[in-house]
mmCIF file of C-alpha atoms in Angstrom:
data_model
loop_
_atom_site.group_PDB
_atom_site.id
_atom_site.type_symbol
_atom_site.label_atom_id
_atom_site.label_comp_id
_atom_site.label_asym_id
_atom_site.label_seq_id
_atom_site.Cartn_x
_atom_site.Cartn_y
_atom_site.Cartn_z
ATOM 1 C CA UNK V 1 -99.947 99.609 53.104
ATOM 2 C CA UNK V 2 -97.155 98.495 50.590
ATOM 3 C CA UNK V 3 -93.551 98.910 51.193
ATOM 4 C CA UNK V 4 -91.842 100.676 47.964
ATOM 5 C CA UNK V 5 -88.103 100.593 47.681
ATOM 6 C CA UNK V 6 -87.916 100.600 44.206
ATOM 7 C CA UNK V 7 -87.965 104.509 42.920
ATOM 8 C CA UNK V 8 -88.084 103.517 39.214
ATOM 9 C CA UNK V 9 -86.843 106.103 36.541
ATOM 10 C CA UNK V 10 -87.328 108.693 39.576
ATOM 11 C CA UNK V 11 -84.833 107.032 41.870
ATOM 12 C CA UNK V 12 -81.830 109.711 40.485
ATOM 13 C CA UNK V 13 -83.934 112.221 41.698
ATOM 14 C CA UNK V 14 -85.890 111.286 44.873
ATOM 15 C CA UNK V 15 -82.610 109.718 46.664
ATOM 16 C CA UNK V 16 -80.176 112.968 45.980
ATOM 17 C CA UNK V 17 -83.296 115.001 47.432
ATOM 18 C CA UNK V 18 -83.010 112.537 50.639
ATOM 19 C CA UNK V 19 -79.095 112.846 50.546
ATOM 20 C CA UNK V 20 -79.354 116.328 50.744
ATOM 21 C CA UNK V 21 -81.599 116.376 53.725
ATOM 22 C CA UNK V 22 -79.323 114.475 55.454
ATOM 23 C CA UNK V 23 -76.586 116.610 54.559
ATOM 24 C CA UNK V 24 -78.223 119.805 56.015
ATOM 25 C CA UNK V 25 -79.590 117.943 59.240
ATOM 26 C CA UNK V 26 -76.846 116.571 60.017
ATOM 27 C CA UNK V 27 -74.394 119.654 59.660
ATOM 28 C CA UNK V 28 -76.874 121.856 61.330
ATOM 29 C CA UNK V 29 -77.236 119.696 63.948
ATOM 30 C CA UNK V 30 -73.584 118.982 64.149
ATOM 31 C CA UNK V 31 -72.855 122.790 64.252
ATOM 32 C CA UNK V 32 -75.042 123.306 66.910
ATOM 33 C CA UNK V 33 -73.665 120.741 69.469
ATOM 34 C CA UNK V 34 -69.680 121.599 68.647
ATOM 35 C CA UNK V 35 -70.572 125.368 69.174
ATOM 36 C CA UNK V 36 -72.272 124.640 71.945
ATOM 37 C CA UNK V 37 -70.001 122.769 73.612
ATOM 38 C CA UNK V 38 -67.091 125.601 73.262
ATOM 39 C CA UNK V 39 -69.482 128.395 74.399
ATOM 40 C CA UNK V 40 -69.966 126.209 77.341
ATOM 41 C CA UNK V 41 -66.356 125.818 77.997
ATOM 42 C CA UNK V 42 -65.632 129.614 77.045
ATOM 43 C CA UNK V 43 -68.045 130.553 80.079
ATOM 44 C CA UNK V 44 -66.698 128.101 82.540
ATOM 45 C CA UNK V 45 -63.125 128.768 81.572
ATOM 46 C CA UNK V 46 -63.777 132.957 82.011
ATOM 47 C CA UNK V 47 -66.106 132.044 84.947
ATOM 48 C CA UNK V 48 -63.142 130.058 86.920
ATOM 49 C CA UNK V 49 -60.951 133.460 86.490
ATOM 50 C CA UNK V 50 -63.299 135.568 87.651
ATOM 51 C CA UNK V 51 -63.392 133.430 90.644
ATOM 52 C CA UNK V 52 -60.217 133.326 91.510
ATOM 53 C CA UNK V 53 -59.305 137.284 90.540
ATOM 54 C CA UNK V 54 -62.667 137.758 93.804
ATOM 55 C CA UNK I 1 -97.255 137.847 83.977
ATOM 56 C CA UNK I 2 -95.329 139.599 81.264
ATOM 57 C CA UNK I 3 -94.531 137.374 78.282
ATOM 58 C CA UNK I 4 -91.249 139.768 78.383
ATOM 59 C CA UNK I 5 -90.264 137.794 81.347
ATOM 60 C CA UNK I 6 -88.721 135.716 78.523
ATOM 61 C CA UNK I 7 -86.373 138.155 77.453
ATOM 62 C CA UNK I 8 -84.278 137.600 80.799
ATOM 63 C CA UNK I 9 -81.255 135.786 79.580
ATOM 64 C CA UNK I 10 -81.645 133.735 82.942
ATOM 65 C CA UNK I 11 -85.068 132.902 82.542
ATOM 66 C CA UNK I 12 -84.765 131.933 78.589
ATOM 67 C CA UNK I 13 -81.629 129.710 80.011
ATOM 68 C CA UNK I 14 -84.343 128.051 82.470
ATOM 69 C CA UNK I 15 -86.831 127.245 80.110
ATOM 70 C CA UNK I 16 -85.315 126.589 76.966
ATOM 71 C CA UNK I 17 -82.983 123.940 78.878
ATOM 72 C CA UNK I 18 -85.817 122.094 80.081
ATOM 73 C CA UNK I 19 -87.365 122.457 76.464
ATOM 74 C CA UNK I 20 -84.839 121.627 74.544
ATOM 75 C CA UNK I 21 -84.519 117.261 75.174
ATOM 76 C CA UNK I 22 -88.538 117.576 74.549
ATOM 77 C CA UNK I 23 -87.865 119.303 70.886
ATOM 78 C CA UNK I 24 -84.445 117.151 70.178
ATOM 79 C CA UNK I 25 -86.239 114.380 70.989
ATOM 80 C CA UNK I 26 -89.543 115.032 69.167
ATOM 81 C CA UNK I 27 -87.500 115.983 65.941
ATOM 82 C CA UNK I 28 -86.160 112.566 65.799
ATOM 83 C CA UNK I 29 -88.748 110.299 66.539
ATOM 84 C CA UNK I 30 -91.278 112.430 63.887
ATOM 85 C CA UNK I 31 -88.490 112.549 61.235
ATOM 86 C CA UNK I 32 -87.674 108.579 61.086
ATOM 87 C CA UNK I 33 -91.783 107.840 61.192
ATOM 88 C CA UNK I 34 -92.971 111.185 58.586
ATOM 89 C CA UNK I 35 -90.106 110.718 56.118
ATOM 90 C CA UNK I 36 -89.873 106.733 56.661
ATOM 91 C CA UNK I 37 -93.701 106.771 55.987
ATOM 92 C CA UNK I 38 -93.690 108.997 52.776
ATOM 93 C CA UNK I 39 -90.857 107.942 51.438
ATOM 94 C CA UNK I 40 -91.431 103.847 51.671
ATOM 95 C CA UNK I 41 -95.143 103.589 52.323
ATOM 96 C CA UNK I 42 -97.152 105.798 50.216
ATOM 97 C CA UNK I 43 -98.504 104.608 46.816
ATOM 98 C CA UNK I 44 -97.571 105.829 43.780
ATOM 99 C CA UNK I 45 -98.864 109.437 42.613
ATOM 100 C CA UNK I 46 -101.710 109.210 39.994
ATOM 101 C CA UNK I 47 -99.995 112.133 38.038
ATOM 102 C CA UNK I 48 -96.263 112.543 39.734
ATOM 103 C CA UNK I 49 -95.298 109.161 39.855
ATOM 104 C CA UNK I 50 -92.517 108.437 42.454
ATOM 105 C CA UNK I 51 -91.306 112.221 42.384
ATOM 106 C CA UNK I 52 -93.935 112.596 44.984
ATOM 107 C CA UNK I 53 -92.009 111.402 47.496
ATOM 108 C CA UNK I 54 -89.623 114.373 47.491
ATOM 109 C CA UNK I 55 -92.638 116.355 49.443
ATOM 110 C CA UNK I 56 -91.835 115.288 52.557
ATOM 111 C CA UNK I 57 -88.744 117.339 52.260
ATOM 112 C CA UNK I 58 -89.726 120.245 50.174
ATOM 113 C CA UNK I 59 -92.764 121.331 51.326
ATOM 114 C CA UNK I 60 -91.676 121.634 55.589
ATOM 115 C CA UNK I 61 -88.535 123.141 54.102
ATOM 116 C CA UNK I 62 -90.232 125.653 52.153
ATOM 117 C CA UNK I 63 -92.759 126.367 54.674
ATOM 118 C CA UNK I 64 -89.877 126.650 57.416
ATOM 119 C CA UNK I 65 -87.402 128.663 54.858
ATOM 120 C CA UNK I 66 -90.086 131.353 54.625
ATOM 121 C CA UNK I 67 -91.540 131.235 58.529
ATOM 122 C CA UNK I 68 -88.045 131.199 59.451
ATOM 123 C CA UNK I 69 -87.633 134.496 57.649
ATOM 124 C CA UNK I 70 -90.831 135.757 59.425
ATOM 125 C CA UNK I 71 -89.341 135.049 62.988
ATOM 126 C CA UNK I 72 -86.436 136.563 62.276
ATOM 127 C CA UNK I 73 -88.144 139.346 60.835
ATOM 128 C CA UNK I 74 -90.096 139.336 64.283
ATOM 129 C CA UNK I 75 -87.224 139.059 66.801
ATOM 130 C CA UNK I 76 -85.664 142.069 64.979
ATOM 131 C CA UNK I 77 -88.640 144.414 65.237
ATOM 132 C CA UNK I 78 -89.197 143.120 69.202
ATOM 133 C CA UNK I 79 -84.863 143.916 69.456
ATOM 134 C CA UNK I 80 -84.842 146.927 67.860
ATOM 135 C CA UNK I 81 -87.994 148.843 69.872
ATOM 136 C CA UNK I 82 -87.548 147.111 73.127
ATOM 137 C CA UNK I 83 -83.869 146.532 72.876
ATOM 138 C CA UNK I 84 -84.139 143.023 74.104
ATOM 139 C CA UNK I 85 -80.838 141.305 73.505
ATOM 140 C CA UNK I 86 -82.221 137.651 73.367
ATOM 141 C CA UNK I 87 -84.312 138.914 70.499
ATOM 142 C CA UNK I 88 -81.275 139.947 68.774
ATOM 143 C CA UNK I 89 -79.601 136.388 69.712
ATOM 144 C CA UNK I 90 -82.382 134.559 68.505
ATOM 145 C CA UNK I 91 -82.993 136.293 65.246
ATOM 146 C CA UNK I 92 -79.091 135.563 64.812
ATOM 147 C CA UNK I 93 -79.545 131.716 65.771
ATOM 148 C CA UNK I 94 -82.444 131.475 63.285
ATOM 149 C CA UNK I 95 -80.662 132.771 60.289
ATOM 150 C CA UNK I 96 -78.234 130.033 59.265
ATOM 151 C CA UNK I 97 -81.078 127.197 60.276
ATOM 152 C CA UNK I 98 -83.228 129.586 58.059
ATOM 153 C CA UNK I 99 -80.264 129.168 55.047
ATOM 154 C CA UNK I 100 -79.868 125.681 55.420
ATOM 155 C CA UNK I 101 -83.665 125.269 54.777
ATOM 156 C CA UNK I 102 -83.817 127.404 51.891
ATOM 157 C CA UNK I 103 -80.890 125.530 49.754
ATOM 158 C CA UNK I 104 -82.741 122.626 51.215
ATOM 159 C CA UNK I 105 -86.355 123.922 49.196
ATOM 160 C CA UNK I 106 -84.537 124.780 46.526
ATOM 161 C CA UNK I 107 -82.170 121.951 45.601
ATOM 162 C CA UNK I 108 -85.434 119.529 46.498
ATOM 163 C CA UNK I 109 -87.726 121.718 44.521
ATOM 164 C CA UNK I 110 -84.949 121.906 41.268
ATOM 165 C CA UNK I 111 -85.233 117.857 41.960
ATOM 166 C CA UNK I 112 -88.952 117.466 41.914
ATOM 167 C CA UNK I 113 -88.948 119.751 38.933
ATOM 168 C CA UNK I 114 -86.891 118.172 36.891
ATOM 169 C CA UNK I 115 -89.155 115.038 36.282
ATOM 170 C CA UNK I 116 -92.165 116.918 36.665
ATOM 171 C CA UNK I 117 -92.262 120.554 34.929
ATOM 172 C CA UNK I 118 -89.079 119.024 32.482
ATOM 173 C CA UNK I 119 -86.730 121.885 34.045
ATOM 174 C CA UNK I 120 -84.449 122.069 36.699
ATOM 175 C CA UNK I 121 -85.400 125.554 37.173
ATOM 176 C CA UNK I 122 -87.320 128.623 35.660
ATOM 177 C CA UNK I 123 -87.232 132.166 36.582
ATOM 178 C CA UNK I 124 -91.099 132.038 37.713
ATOM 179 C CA UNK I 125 -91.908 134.546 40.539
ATOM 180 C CA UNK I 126 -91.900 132.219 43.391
ATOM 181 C CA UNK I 127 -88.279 130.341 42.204
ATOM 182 C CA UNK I 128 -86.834 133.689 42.025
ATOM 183 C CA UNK I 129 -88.182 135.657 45.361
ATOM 184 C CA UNK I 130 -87.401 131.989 47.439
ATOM 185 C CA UNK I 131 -83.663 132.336 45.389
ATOM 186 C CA UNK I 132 -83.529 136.037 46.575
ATOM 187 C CA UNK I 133 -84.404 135.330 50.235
ATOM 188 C CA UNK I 134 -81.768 132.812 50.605
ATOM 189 C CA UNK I 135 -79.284 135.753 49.192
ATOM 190 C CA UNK I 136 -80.347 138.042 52.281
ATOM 191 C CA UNK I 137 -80.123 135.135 54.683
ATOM 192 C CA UNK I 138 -76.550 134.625 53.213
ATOM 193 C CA UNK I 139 -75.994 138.447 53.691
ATOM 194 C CA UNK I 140 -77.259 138.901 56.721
ATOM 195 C CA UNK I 141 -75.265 135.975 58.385
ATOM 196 C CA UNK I 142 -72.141 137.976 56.862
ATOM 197 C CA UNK I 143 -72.994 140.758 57.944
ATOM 198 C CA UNK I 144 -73.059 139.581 61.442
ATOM 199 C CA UNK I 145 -69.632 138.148 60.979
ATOM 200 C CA UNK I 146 -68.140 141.202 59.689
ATOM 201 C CA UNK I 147 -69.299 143.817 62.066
ATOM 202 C CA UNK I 148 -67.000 143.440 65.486
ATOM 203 C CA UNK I 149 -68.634 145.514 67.482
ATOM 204 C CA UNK I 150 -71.728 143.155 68.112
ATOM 205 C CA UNK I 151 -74.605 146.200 69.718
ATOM 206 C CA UNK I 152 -73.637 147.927 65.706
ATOM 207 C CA UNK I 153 -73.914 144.232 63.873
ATOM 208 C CA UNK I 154 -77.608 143.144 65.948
ATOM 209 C CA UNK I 155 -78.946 146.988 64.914
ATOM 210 C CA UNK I 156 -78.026 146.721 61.241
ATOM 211 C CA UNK I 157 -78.792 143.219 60.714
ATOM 212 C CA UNK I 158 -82.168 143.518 61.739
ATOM 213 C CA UNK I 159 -82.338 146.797 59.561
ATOM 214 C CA UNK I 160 -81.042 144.304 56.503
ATOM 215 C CA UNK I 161 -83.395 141.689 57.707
ATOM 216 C CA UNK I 162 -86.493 143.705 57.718
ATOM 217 C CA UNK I 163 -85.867 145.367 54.117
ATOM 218 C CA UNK I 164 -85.839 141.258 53.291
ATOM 219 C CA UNK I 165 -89.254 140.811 54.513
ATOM 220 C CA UNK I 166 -90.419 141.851 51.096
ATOM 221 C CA UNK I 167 -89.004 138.649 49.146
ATOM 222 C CA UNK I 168 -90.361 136.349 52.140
ATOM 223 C CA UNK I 169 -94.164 137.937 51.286
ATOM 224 C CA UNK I 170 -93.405 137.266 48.150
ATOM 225 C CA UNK I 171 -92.175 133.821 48.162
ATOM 226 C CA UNK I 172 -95.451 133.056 50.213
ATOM 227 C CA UNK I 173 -97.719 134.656 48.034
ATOM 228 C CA UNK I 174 -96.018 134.903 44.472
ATOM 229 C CA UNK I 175 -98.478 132.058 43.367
ATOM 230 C CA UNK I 176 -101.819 134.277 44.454
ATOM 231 C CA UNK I 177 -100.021 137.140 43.013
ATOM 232 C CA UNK I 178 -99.364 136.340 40.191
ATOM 233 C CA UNK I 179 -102.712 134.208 39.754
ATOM 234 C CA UNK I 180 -102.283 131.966 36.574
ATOM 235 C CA UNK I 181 -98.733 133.576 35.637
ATOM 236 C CA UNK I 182 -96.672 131.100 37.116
ATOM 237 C CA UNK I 183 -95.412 127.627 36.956
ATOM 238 C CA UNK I 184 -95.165 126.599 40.284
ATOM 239 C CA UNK I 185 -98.510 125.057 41.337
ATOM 240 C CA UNK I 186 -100.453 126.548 44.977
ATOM 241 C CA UNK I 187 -99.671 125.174 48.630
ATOM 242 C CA UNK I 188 -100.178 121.710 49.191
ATOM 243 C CA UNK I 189 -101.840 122.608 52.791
ATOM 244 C CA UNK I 190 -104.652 125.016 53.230
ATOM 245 C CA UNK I 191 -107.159 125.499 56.442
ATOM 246 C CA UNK I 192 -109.411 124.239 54.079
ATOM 247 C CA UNK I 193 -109.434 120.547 53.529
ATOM 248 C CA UNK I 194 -110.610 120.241 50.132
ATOM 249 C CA UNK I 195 -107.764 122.301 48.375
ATOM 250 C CA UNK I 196 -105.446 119.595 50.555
ATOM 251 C CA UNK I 197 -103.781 116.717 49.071
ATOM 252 C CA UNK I 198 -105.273 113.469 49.552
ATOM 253 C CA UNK I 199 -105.144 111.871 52.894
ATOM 254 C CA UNK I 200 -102.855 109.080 52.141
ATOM 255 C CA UNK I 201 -99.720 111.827 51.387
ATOM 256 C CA UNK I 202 -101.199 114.180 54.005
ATOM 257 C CA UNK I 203 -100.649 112.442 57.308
ATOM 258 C CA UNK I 204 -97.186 111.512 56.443
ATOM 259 C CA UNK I 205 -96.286 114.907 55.440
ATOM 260 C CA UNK I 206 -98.041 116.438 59.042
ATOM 261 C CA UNK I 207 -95.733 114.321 60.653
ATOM 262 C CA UNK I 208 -92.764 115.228 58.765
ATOM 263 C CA UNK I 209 -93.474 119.028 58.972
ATOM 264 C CA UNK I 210 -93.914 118.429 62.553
ATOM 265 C CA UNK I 211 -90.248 117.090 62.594
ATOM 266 C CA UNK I 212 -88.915 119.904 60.465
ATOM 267 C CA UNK I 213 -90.847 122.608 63.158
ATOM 268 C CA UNK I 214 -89.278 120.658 66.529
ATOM 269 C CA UNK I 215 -85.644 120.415 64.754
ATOM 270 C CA UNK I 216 -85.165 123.866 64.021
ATOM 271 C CA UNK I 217 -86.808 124.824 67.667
ATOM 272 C CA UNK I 218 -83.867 122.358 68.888
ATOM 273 C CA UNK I 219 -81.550 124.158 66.719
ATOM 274 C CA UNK I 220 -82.568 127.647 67.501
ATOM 275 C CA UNK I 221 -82.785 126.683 71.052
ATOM 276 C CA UNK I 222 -79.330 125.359 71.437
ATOM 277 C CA UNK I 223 -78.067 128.402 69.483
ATOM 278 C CA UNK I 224 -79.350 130.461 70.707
ATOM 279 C CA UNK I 225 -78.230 129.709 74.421
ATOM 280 C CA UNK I 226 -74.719 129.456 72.908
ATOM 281 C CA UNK I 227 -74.775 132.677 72.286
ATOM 282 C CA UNK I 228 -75.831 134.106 75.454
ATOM 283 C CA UNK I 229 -73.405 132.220 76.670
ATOM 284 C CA UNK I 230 -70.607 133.700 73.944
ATOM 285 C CA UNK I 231 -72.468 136.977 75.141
ATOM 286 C CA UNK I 232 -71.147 136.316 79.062
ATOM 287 C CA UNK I 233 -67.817 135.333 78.470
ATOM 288 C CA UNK I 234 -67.379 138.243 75.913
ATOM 289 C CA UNK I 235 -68.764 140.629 79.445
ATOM 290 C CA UNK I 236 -66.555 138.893 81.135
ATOM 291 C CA UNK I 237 -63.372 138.911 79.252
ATOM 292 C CA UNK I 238 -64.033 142.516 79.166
ATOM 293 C CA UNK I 239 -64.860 142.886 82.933
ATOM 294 C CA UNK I 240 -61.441 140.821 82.866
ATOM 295 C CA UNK I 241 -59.571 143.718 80.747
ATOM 296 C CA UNK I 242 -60.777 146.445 82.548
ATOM 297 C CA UNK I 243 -59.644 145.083 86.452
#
């Protein structure tokens, strides 16, 4: 098995393709863990309220 | 037991939070070695050249931009007869994961193309249906967002996301429609191994589809408990309102 940096004359085309992968993972994944981090402190935050209204 | 056991916004909370580090994890480690192994360690293409590589992206994202469409598809029909709200939720967590992967096949695919049909992009059957689902997963995120009263938006986004179904059929099976009328070539992966590609791109691109599968289960997964979660405090802030 051969390791292949070099792209050749596809390089402009195979490295946006990776770029944009990246791109989309990341803000996906990014997304998901900020939104899930205020839902989290939404809950706890209405949650503590509730609690102290009882 | 029921499978509908599931549908408990207490139970999905149980499981999915033990599932999720498994899928998070899983996602990563078969990302770095699919892509890492396509990308740098498979030979040249006989008839591609180097543009090969770009498979390892396009082909999990098109398989997951259309399977995606299916779930949702799914969820809705299971929401809208047995009024499970976690159906609803998850449908709703799918669709922007479901977007994401769509631009995803299509920017890759316009990339592939460019070296290896001479075109960025045609208006072939299977280019257009793929660029008409990612219009009704753009519409029915919006739709979602504009409706405020969120029983309404779950009922009529699943009626928007089933009258999609149509373009996901077709963007799975414009090629065997259309036998011979278009330019995009059949799927690379078939039950049957001889209409695969060869075994030196195949194992590579298992593992990378694997990744693609286990990061949107992460993704849907987290999503979808933050919005049973958004779902509680919303009952809540209500509850609140009402005292």
């Amino acid at each position: 098995m051969e390791f292949v940096f070099d792209m050749g004359a596809h390089a402009r085309f195979i490295w946006p393709a990776y770029a944009a992968f990246l791109a989309i993972f990341a803000g996906l994944a990014l997304w998901a863990w900020v939104t899930a981090g205020r839902a989290r402190a939404e809950l706890e935050k209405r949650e503590k309220r509730r609690e102290r209204r009882e | 037991m029921s499978i509908w056991r599931y549908a408990n916004p207490a139970e999905f909370m149980r499981i999915s939070g033990a599932a999720l580090p498994f899928c998070i994890w899983g996602a990563a480690v078969a990302l770095v070695v699919g892509l890492g192994w396509g990308l740098f360690l498979t030979p040249l293409h006989y008839e591609q050249g180097e543009s090969a590589r770009i498979i390892y992206i396009h082909v999990p994202a098109s398989m997951l931009a259309i399977n995606t469409y299916f779930l949702m598809a799914f969820a809705s029909i299971i929401g809208l007869v047995r009024r499970h709200h976690v159906s609803f939720l998850a449908a709703k967590a799918a669709a922007p994961i479901g977007a994401g992967m769509t631009a995803l096949a299509l920017v890759t695919g316009a990339l592939w193309g460019a070296p290896t049909w001479g075109t960025w992009w045609v208006w072939d059957p299977k280019l257009t249906s793929v660029l008409i689902m990612f219009f009704f997963y753009i519409g029915y995120i919006a739709l979602w967002n504009a409706i405020e009263d969120p029983e309404k938006a779950a009922d009529l986004t699943a009626v928007l996301c089933l009258v999609g179904v149509v373009f996901a059929v077709m963007s799975r099976y414009a090629v065997e429609i259309f036998d011979g009328r278009t330019l995009h070539q059949p799927a690379s992966l078939s039950l049957d191994a001889e209409e695969n590609v060869a075994n030196v791109y195949y194992k590579p691109l298992l593992v990378s589809i694997a990744g693609f599968y286990l990061f949107f289960f992460a993704v849907m997964l987290s999503r979808t408990r933050t919005e049973i979660r958004l779902r509680r405090a919303r009952a809540l802030a209500l509850q609140a309102a009402r005292d």
